[in-house]
PDB file of C-alpha atoms in Angstrom:
ATOM      1  CA  ASN A   5      -6.825   9.734 -31.626  1.00 52.00           C
ATOM      2  CA  ALA A   6      -8.926   8.457 -28.672  1.00 72.00           C
ATOM      3  CA  GLY A   7     -12.214   6.971 -29.513  1.00 91.00           C
ATOM      4  CA  VAL A   8     -15.566   7.721 -27.894  1.00 95.00           C
ATOM      5  CA  MET A   9     -15.185   7.630 -24.207  1.00 96.00           C
ATOM      6  CA  GLN A  10     -17.989   6.808 -21.937  1.00 97.00           C
ATOM      7  CA  ASN A  11     -17.951   6.652 -18.180  1.00 96.00           C
ATOM      8  CA  PRO A  12     -18.725   5.048 -15.888  1.00 97.00           C
ATOM      9  CA  ARG A  13     -18.530   1.672 -17.385  1.00 95.00           C
ATOM     10  CA  HIS A  14     -20.969   0.284 -14.909  1.00 96.00           C
ATOM     11  CA  LEU A  15     -23.297   2.272 -12.727  1.00 97.00           C
ATOM     12  CA  VAL A  16     -25.490   0.829  -9.919  1.00 98.00           C
ATOM     13  CA  ARG A  17     -28.239   2.967  -8.486  1.00 97.00           C
ATOM     14  CA  ARG A  18     -31.112   2.328  -6.051  1.00 97.00           C
ATOM     15  CA  ARG A  19     -34.678   3.237  -7.159  1.00 97.00           C
ATOM     16  CA  GLY A  20     -35.312   6.938  -6.876  1.00 97.00           C
ATOM     17  CA  GLN A  21     -31.647   8.041  -7.223  1.00 98.00           C
ATOM     18  CA  GLU A  22     -30.220   9.959 -10.086  1.00 98.00           C
ATOM     19  CA  ALA A  23     -27.981   8.472 -12.810  1.00 98.00           C
ATOM     20  CA  ARG A  24     -25.479  10.661 -14.775  1.00 98.00           C
ATOM     21  CA  LEU A  25     -23.911   9.054 -17.812  1.00 98.00           C
ATOM     22  CA  ARG A  26     -21.065  10.850 -19.582  1.00 98.00           C
ATOM     23  CA  CYS A  27     -19.819  10.734 -23.068  1.00 97.00           C
ATOM     24  CA  SER A  28     -16.757  12.412 -24.653  1.00 97.00           C
ATOM     25  CA  PRO A  29     -16.987  12.336 -28.397  1.00 96.00           C
ATOM     26  CA  MET A  30     -14.076  11.702 -30.654  1.00 94.00           C
ATOM     27  CA  LYS A  31     -11.883  14.639 -31.303  1.00 92.00           C
ATOM     28  CA  GLY A  32     -13.328  16.920 -34.065  1.00 90.00           C
ATOM     29  CA  HIS A  33     -16.813  15.329 -33.712  1.00 92.00           C
ATOM     30  CA  SER A  34     -19.622  17.708 -32.926  1.00 91.00           C
ATOM     31  CA  HIS A  35     -22.549  15.376 -33.292  1.00 93.00           C
ATOM     32  CA  VAL A  36     -23.536  12.999 -30.478  1.00 95.00           C
ATOM     33  CA  TYR A  37     -26.181  10.381 -30.230  1.00 94.00           C
ATOM     34  CA  TRP A  38     -27.458   8.387 -27.338  1.00 96.00           C
ATOM     35  CA  TYR A  39     -28.997   4.968 -27.575  1.00 94.00           C
ATOM     36  CA  ARG A  40     -30.333   2.445 -25.141  1.00 95.00           C
ATOM     37  CA  GLN A  41     -30.031  -1.232 -25.593  1.00 92.00           C
ATOM     38  CA  LEU A  42     -31.856  -4.038 -23.647  1.00 89.00           C
ATOM     39  CA  PRO A  43     -30.368  -7.603 -23.633  1.00 83.00           C
ATOM     40  CA  GLU A  44     -30.647  -9.442 -26.956  1.00 77.00           C
ATOM     41  CA  GLU A  45     -32.244  -6.434 -28.568  1.00 80.00           C
ATOM     42  CA  GLY A  46     -31.103  -3.698 -31.064  1.00 81.00           C
ATOM     43  CA  LEU A  47     -30.465  -0.083 -30.297  1.00 86.00           C
ATOM     44  CA  LYS A  48     -33.222   2.353 -29.511  1.00 89.00           C
ATOM     45  CA  PHE A  49     -32.525   5.957 -30.404  1.00 89.00           C
ATOM     46  CA  MET A  50     -32.887   8.432 -27.648  1.00 93.00           C
ATOM     47  CA  VAL A  51     -31.484  11.824 -28.452  1.00 94.00           C
ATOM     48  CA  TYR A  52     -29.266  13.625 -30.970  1.00 93.00           C
ATOM     49  CA  LEU A  53     -27.252  16.647 -30.055  1.00 94.00           C
ATOM     50  CA  GLN A  54     -24.866  19.058 -31.491  1.00 92.00           C
ATOM     51  CA  LYS A  55     -22.812  21.459 -29.502  1.00 86.00           C
ATOM     52  CA  GLU A  56     -25.105  23.241 -27.004  1.00 86.00           C
ATOM     53  CA  ASN A  57     -28.264  22.161 -29.062  1.00 92.00           C
ATOM     54  CA  ILE A  58     -30.641  19.349 -28.855  1.00 94.00           C
ATOM     55  CA  ILE A  59     -31.530  18.418 -32.467  1.00 91.00           C
ATOM     56  CA  ASP A  60     -33.935  15.525 -31.930  1.00 90.00           C
ATOM     57  CA  GLU A  61     -35.037  14.084 -28.644  1.00 92.00           C
ATOM     58  CA  SER A  62     -37.918  12.168 -30.011  1.00 89.00           C
ATOM     59  CA  GLY A  63     -36.631   8.827 -28.562  1.00 90.00           C
ATOM     60  CA  MET A  64     -36.268  10.118 -25.100  1.00 93.00           C
ATOM     61  CA  PRO A  65     -39.059   9.956 -22.477  1.00 93.00           C
ATOM     62  CA  LYS A  66     -40.355  13.348 -21.573  1.00 90.00           C
ATOM     63  CA  GLU A  67     -40.155  12.798 -17.897  1.00 94.00           C
ATOM     64  CA  ARG A  68     -37.048  12.091 -15.773  1.00 97.00           C
ATOM     65  CA  PHE A  69     -34.615  12.020 -18.757  1.00 97.00           C
ATOM     66  CA  SER A  70     -32.536  14.959 -19.974  1.00 97.00           C
ATOM     67  CA  ALA A  71     -29.489  15.331 -22.078  1.00 97.00           C
ATOM     68  CA  GLU A  72     -27.017  18.142 -22.726  1.00 96.00           C
ATOM     69  CA  PHE A  73     -23.854  18.694 -24.745  1.00 95.00           C
ATOM     70  CA  PRO A  74     -22.244  21.871 -23.494  1.00 92.00           C
ATOM     71  CA  LYS A  75     -19.742  24.004 -25.320  1.00 88.00           C
ATOM     72  CA  GLU A  76     -17.024  22.587 -23.069  1.00 88.00           C
ATOM     73  CA  GLY A  77     -16.973  19.174 -21.627  1.00 91.00           C
ATOM     74  CA  PRO A  78     -18.720  15.907 -22.289  1.00 95.00           C
ATOM     75  CA  SER A  79     -22.222  15.195 -23.133  1.00 97.00           C
ATOM     76  CA  ILE A  80     -24.363  14.132 -20.168  1.00 97.00           C
ATOM     77  CA  LEU A  81     -27.442  11.894 -20.132  1.00 98.00           C
ATOM     78  CA  ARG A  82     -29.255  12.382 -16.924  1.00 98.00           C
ATOM     79  CA  ILE A  83     -31.929  10.047 -15.501  1.00 98.00           C
ATOM     80  CA  GLN A  84     -33.737  11.372 -12.473  1.00 97.00           C
ATOM     81  CA  GLN A  85     -35.580   9.117 -10.000  1.00 97.00           C
ATOM     82  CA  VAL A  86     -34.493   5.909 -11.653  1.00 97.00           C
ATOM     83  CA  VAL A  87     -36.804   2.862 -11.766  1.00 97.00           C
ATOM     84  CA  ARG A  88     -35.942  -0.764 -12.407  1.00 95.00           C
ATOM     85  CA  GLY A  89     -37.118  -0.442 -15.984  1.00 94.00           C
ATOM     86  CA  ASP A  90     -34.248   2.033 -16.725  1.00 96.00           C
ATOM     87  CA  SER A  91     -31.851  -0.849 -16.262  1.00 96.00           C
ATOM     88  CA  ALA A  92     -30.061  -1.113 -19.698  1.00 96.00           C
ATOM     89  CA  ALA A  93     -26.872  -0.444 -21.596  1.00 96.00           C
ATOM     90  CA  TYR A  94     -26.623   3.183 -22.745  1.00 97.00           C
ATOM     91  CA  PHE A  95     -24.402   3.773 -25.708  1.00 96.00           C
ATOM     92  CA  CYS A  96     -23.196   7.095 -27.069  1.00 96.00           C
ATOM     93  CA  ALA A  97     -22.009   7.567 -30.558  1.00 94.00           C
ATOM     94  CA  SER A  98     -20.454  10.501 -32.438  1.00 94.00           C
ATOM     95  CA  SER A  99     -19.894  11.633 -35.920  1.00 91.00           C
ATOM     96  CA  ARG A 100     -18.062  14.500 -37.617  1.00 89.00           C
ATOM     97  CA  ARG A 101     -21.011  15.539 -39.650  1.00 81.00           C
ATOM     98  CA  GLN A 102     -24.639  14.665 -39.650  1.00 76.00           C
ATOM     99  CA  LYS A 103     -25.434  11.365 -41.329  1.00 70.00           C
ATOM    100  CA  GLU A 104     -21.932  10.128 -41.447  1.00 77.00           C
ATOM    101  CA  LYS A 105     -20.870   6.829 -39.970  1.00 83.00           C
ATOM    102  CA  LEU A 106     -21.048   6.594 -36.261  1.00 89.00           C
ATOM    103  CA  PHE A 107     -18.242   5.788 -33.734  1.00 92.00           C
ATOM    104  CA  PHE A 108     -19.555   4.167 -30.624  1.00 93.00           C
ATOM    105  CA  GLY A 109     -18.345   4.180 -27.084  1.00 95.00           C
ATOM    106  CA  SER A 110     -18.207   1.022 -24.974  1.00 93.00           C
ATOM    107  CA  GLY A 111     -21.455   1.903 -23.180  1.00 95.00           C
ATOM    108  CA  THR A 112     -22.573   2.453 -19.641  1.00 97.00           C
ATOM    109  CA  GLN A 113     -24.377  -0.567 -18.098  1.00 96.00           C
ATOM    110  CA  LEU A 114     -26.925   0.941 -15.648  1.00 97.00           C
ATOM    111  CA  SER A 115     -28.347  -1.377 -13.039  1.00 97.00           C
ATOM    112  CA  VAL A 116     -31.205  -0.169 -10.869  1.00 97.00           C
ATOM    113  CA  LEU A 117     -31.708  -2.130  -7.613  1.00 95.00           C
TER     114      LEU A 117
ATOM    115  CA  SER B  15     -39.264   2.847 -34.233  1.00 33.00           C
ATOM    116  CA  GLN B  16     -37.349  -0.133 -35.544  1.00 38.00           C
ATOM    117  CA  GLN B  17     -37.706  -0.810 -39.243  1.00 52.00           C
ATOM    118  CA  GLY B  18     -34.689  -3.045 -40.062  1.00 65.00           C
ATOM    119  CA  GLU B  19     -35.353  -6.677 -39.461  1.00 75.00           C
ATOM    120  CA  GLU B  20     -32.442  -9.032 -39.602  1.00 79.00           C
ATOM    121  CA  ASP B  21     -32.700 -12.737 -40.133  1.00 80.00           C
ATOM    122  CA  PRO B  22     -31.837 -15.180 -38.939  1.00 85.00           C
ATOM    123  CA  GLN B  23     -31.964 -14.090 -35.350  1.00 87.00           C
ATOM    124  CA  ALA B  24     -29.087 -16.422 -34.609  1.00 91.00           C
ATOM    125  CA  LEU B  25     -26.572 -18.397 -36.758  1.00 92.00           C
ATOM    126  CA  SER B  26     -24.119 -20.968 -35.645  1.00 94.00           C
ATOM    127  CA  ILE B  27     -21.549 -22.233 -38.202  1.00 94.00           C
ATOM    128  CA  GLN B  28     -18.145 -23.935 -38.275  1.00 96.00           C
ATOM    129  CA  GLU B  29     -14.955 -21.938 -38.659  1.00 96.00           C
ATOM    130  CA  GLY B  30     -13.998 -21.634 -42.266  1.00 97.00           C
ATOM    131  CA  GLU B  31     -17.666 -21.610 -43.557  1.00 97.00           C
ATOM    132  CA  ASN B  32     -19.414 -18.570 -45.076  1.00 97.00           C
ATOM    133  CA  ALA B  33     -22.025 -16.729 -43.035  1.00 96.00           C
ATOM    134  CA  THR B  34     -24.926 -14.818 -44.598  1.00 95.00           C
ATOM    135  CA  MET B  35     -27.247 -12.470 -42.769  1.00 94.00           C
ATOM    136  CA  ASN B  36     -30.145 -10.613 -44.228  1.00 94.00           C
ATOM    137  CA  CYS B  37     -31.796  -7.284 -43.404  1.00 93.00           C
ATOM    138  CA  SER B  38     -35.188  -6.029 -44.621  1.00 93.00           C
ATOM    139  CA  TYR B  39     -36.460  -2.550 -44.184  1.00 91.00           C
ATOM    140  CA  LYS B  40     -39.784  -0.759 -44.906  1.00 88.00           C
ATOM    141  CA  THR B  41     -39.178   2.921 -46.086  1.00 85.00           C
ATOM    142  CA  SER B  42     -36.992   4.375 -48.696  1.00 87.00           C
ATOM    143  CA  ILE B  43     -33.427   4.894 -47.730  1.00 89.00           C
ATOM    144  CA  ASN B  44     -30.383   6.957 -48.556  1.00 88.00           C
ATOM    145  CA  ASN B  45     -27.968   4.240 -47.424  1.00 90.00           C
ATOM    146  CA  LEU B  46     -27.801   1.087 -45.265  1.00 93.00           C
ATOM    147  CA  GLN B  47     -25.071   0.347 -42.882  1.00 93.00           C
ATOM    148  CA  TRP B  48     -23.853  -2.751 -41.118  1.00 95.00           C
ATOM    149  CA  TYR B  49     -22.323  -2.698 -37.639  1.00 94.00           C
ATOM    150  CA  ARG B  50     -20.815  -5.476 -35.399  1.00 96.00           C
ATOM    151  CA  GLN B  51     -21.070  -5.632 -31.713  1.00 93.00           C
ATOM    152  CA  ASN B  52     -19.025  -7.946 -29.529  1.00 92.00           C
ATOM    153  CA  SER B  53     -20.503  -9.042 -26.351  1.00 86.00           C
ATOM    154  CA  GLY B  54     -20.724  -6.142 -23.854  1.00 79.00           C
ATOM    155  CA  ARG B  55     -19.035  -3.635 -26.153  1.00 85.00           C
ATOM    156  CA  GLY B  56     -20.090  -0.758 -28.466  1.00 87.00           C
ATOM    157  CA  LEU B  57     -20.808  -1.144 -32.070  1.00 91.00           C
ATOM    158  CA  VAL B  58     -18.241  -1.036 -34.723  1.00 93.00           C
ATOM    159  CA  HIS B  59     -19.020   0.281 -38.282  1.00 93.00           C
ATOM    160  CA  LEU B  60     -18.315  -2.302 -40.910  1.00 96.00           C
ATOM    161  CA  ILE B  61     -19.590  -1.100 -44.261  1.00 95.00           C
ATOM    162  CA  LEU B  62     -21.926   1.483 -45.781  1.00 93.00           C
ATOM    163  CA  ILE B  63     -23.802   0.962 -48.996  1.00 95.00           C
ATOM    164  CA  ARG B  64     -25.685   3.670 -50.786  1.00 93.00           C
ATOM    165  CA  SER B  65     -29.121   3.403 -52.332  1.00 93.00           C
ATOM    166  CA  ASN B  66     -27.605   3.629 -55.771  1.00 95.00           C
ATOM    167  CA  GLU B  67     -25.189   0.822 -55.202  1.00 96.00           C
ATOM    168  CA  ARG B  68     -25.994  -2.849 -55.625  1.00 97.00           C
ATOM    169  CA  GLU B  69     -22.859  -4.489 -54.119  1.00 97.00           C
ATOM    170  CA  LYS B  70     -19.816  -3.529 -52.021  1.00 97.00           C
ATOM    171  CA  HIS B  71     -16.876  -5.503 -50.773  1.00 96.00           C
ATOM    172  CA  SER B  72     -14.521  -4.821 -47.852  1.00 95.00           C
ATOM    173  CA  GLY B  73     -11.988  -7.575 -47.052  1.00 96.00           C
ATOM    174  CA  ARG B  74     -13.938 -10.758 -46.320  1.00 97.00           C
ATOM    175  CA  LEU B  75     -17.222  -8.811 -46.210  1.00 97.00           C
ATOM    176  CA  ARG B  76     -19.635  -8.535 -49.117  1.00 98.00           C
ATOM    177  CA  VAL B  77     -22.803  -6.520 -48.949  1.00 98.00           C
ATOM    178  CA  THR B  78     -25.592  -6.495 -51.315  1.00 97.00           C
ATOM    179  CA  LEU B  79     -28.532  -4.113 -51.586  1.00 97.00           C
ATOM    180  CA  ASP B  80     -31.774  -4.718 -53.463  1.00 96.00           C
ATOM    181  CA  THR B  81     -33.863  -1.603 -53.182  1.00 95.00           C
ATOM    182  CA  SER B  82     -36.753  -3.076 -55.112  1.00 95.00           C
ATOM    183  CA  LYS B  83     -37.126  -5.762 -52.449  1.00 94.00           C
ATOM    184  CA  LYS B  84     -36.017  -3.350 -49.550  1.00 94.00           C
ATOM    185  CA  SER B  85     -33.466  -5.889 -48.441  1.00 94.00           C
ATOM    186  CA  SER B  86     -29.733  -6.263 -47.902  1.00 95.00           C
ATOM    187  CA  SER B  87     -27.419  -9.156 -47.175  1.00 96.00           C
ATOM    188  CA  LEU B  88     -24.065  -9.331 -45.440  1.00 97.00           C
ATOM    189  CA  LEU B  89     -21.799 -12.288 -46.426  1.00 97.00           C
ATOM    190  CA  ILE B  90     -18.699 -13.020 -44.279  1.00 97.00           C
ATOM    191  CA  THR B  91     -16.424 -15.468 -46.152  1.00 97.00           C
ATOM    192  CA  ALA B  92     -14.012 -18.003 -44.579  1.00 97.00           C
ATOM    193  CA  SER B  93     -15.379 -17.175 -41.058  1.00 97.00           C
ATOM    194  CA  ARG B  94     -13.041 -17.043 -38.085  1.00 96.00           C
ATOM    195  CA  ALA B  95     -13.759 -17.472 -34.313  1.00 95.00           C
ATOM    196  CA  ALA B  96     -13.120 -13.749 -33.972  1.00 94.00           C
ATOM    197  CA  ASP B  97     -16.162 -13.088 -36.200  1.00 97.00           C
ATOM    198  CA  THR B  98     -18.401 -14.305 -33.323  1.00 97.00           C
ATOM    199  CA  ALA B  99     -20.539 -11.199 -32.479  1.00 96.00           C
ATOM    200  CA  SER B 100     -23.978  -9.697 -33.152  1.00 94.00           C
ATOM    201  CA  TYR B 101     -24.408  -7.943 -36.456  1.00 95.00           C
ATOM    202  CA  PHE B 102     -26.848  -5.084 -36.981  1.00 93.00           C
ATOM    203  CA  CYS B 103     -28.209  -3.252 -40.078  1.00 93.00           C
ATOM    204  CA  ALA B 104     -29.164   0.401 -39.805  1.00 91.00           C
ATOM    205  CA  THR B 105     -30.880   2.469 -42.450  1.00 89.00           C
ATOM    206  CA  GLU B 106     -30.771   6.222 -43.007  1.00 83.00           C
ATOM    207  CA  GLY B 107     -33.619   7.938 -44.741  1.00 74.00           C
ATOM    208  CA  ASP B 108     -34.146  11.304 -46.234  1.00 66.00           C
ATOM    209  CA  SER B 109     -35.359  13.350 -43.243  1.00 60.00           C
ATOM    210  CA  ASN B 110     -34.242  11.166 -40.266  1.00 60.00           C
ATOM    211  CA  TYR B 111     -31.572  12.423 -38.050  1.00 66.00           C
ATOM    212  CA  GLN B 112     -31.354   9.017 -36.666  1.00 73.00           C
ATOM    213  CA  LEU B 113     -30.351   5.672 -37.976  1.00 82.00           C
ATOM    214  CA  ILE B 114     -33.133   3.083 -37.725  1.00 83.00           C
ATOM    215  CA  TRP B 115     -31.756  -0.228 -36.322  1.00 85.00           C
ATOM    216  CA  GLY B 116     -32.804  -3.874 -36.586  1.00 84.00           C
ATOM    217  CA  ALA B 117     -32.655  -6.262 -33.666  1.00 84.00           C
ATOM    218  CA  GLY B 118     -29.543  -7.951 -34.939  1.00 90.00           C
ATOM    219  CA  THR B 119     -28.277 -11.390 -35.927  1.00 92.00           C
ATOM    220  CA  LYS B 120     -26.245 -13.238 -33.312  1.00 93.00           C
ATOM    221  CA  LEU B 121     -23.393 -15.128 -35.122  1.00 96.00           C
ATOM    222  CA  ILE B 122     -21.451 -17.888 -33.419  1.00 96.00           C
ATOM    223  CA  ILE B 123     -18.416 -19.345 -35.102  1.00 96.00           C
ATOM    224  CA  LYS B 124     -17.530 -22.786 -33.835  1.00 94.00           C
ATOM    225  CA  PRO B 125     -13.865 -23.659 -33.875  1.00 89.00           C
TER     226      PRO B 125
END
């Protein structure tokens, strides 16, 4: 049973470009969470999705950031017109049901030049 | 917002010693979870303790919860070099969809 898969592992973008981060949850998991982590800091919640629905996006900036979890395929976190401050590790986690323990992917390290 | 606060921020001990990390939180909770993160990796769930539990064990891990003081501790006994990692507590409340995370304790086990 494969774990949570995130790709790419590392992503380098220039300012103004778009970043697309992908997350495939564990088999049987329909709840996906995206987190952002800066060095030496804890996780900051961004968005919580179930299949085809955004449940809570209170941690996600209103501009430039969007997330989706389509019926088929991985969840996508999309950052448009990236700025240097977007550089961080972005982690995806999934769970079978709401409020169950989370299984994390290995993260995508986004570097904005 | 972050409500969990771990202390110490960093802890360095000799292999074989016990390591204790603490977590304090502000609001009422349904449960509190501890996770481990190895450098550059995702988090791994260690243990969950519910609000009506006071102590829980899992292998070399012992977690306590004091809801009156809004605090929890994680004890790792007989530490090993492989325990070197950052440890985070996360709390789940009644209405949150999200876990609330602390900033973590960085644990270094010296061989």
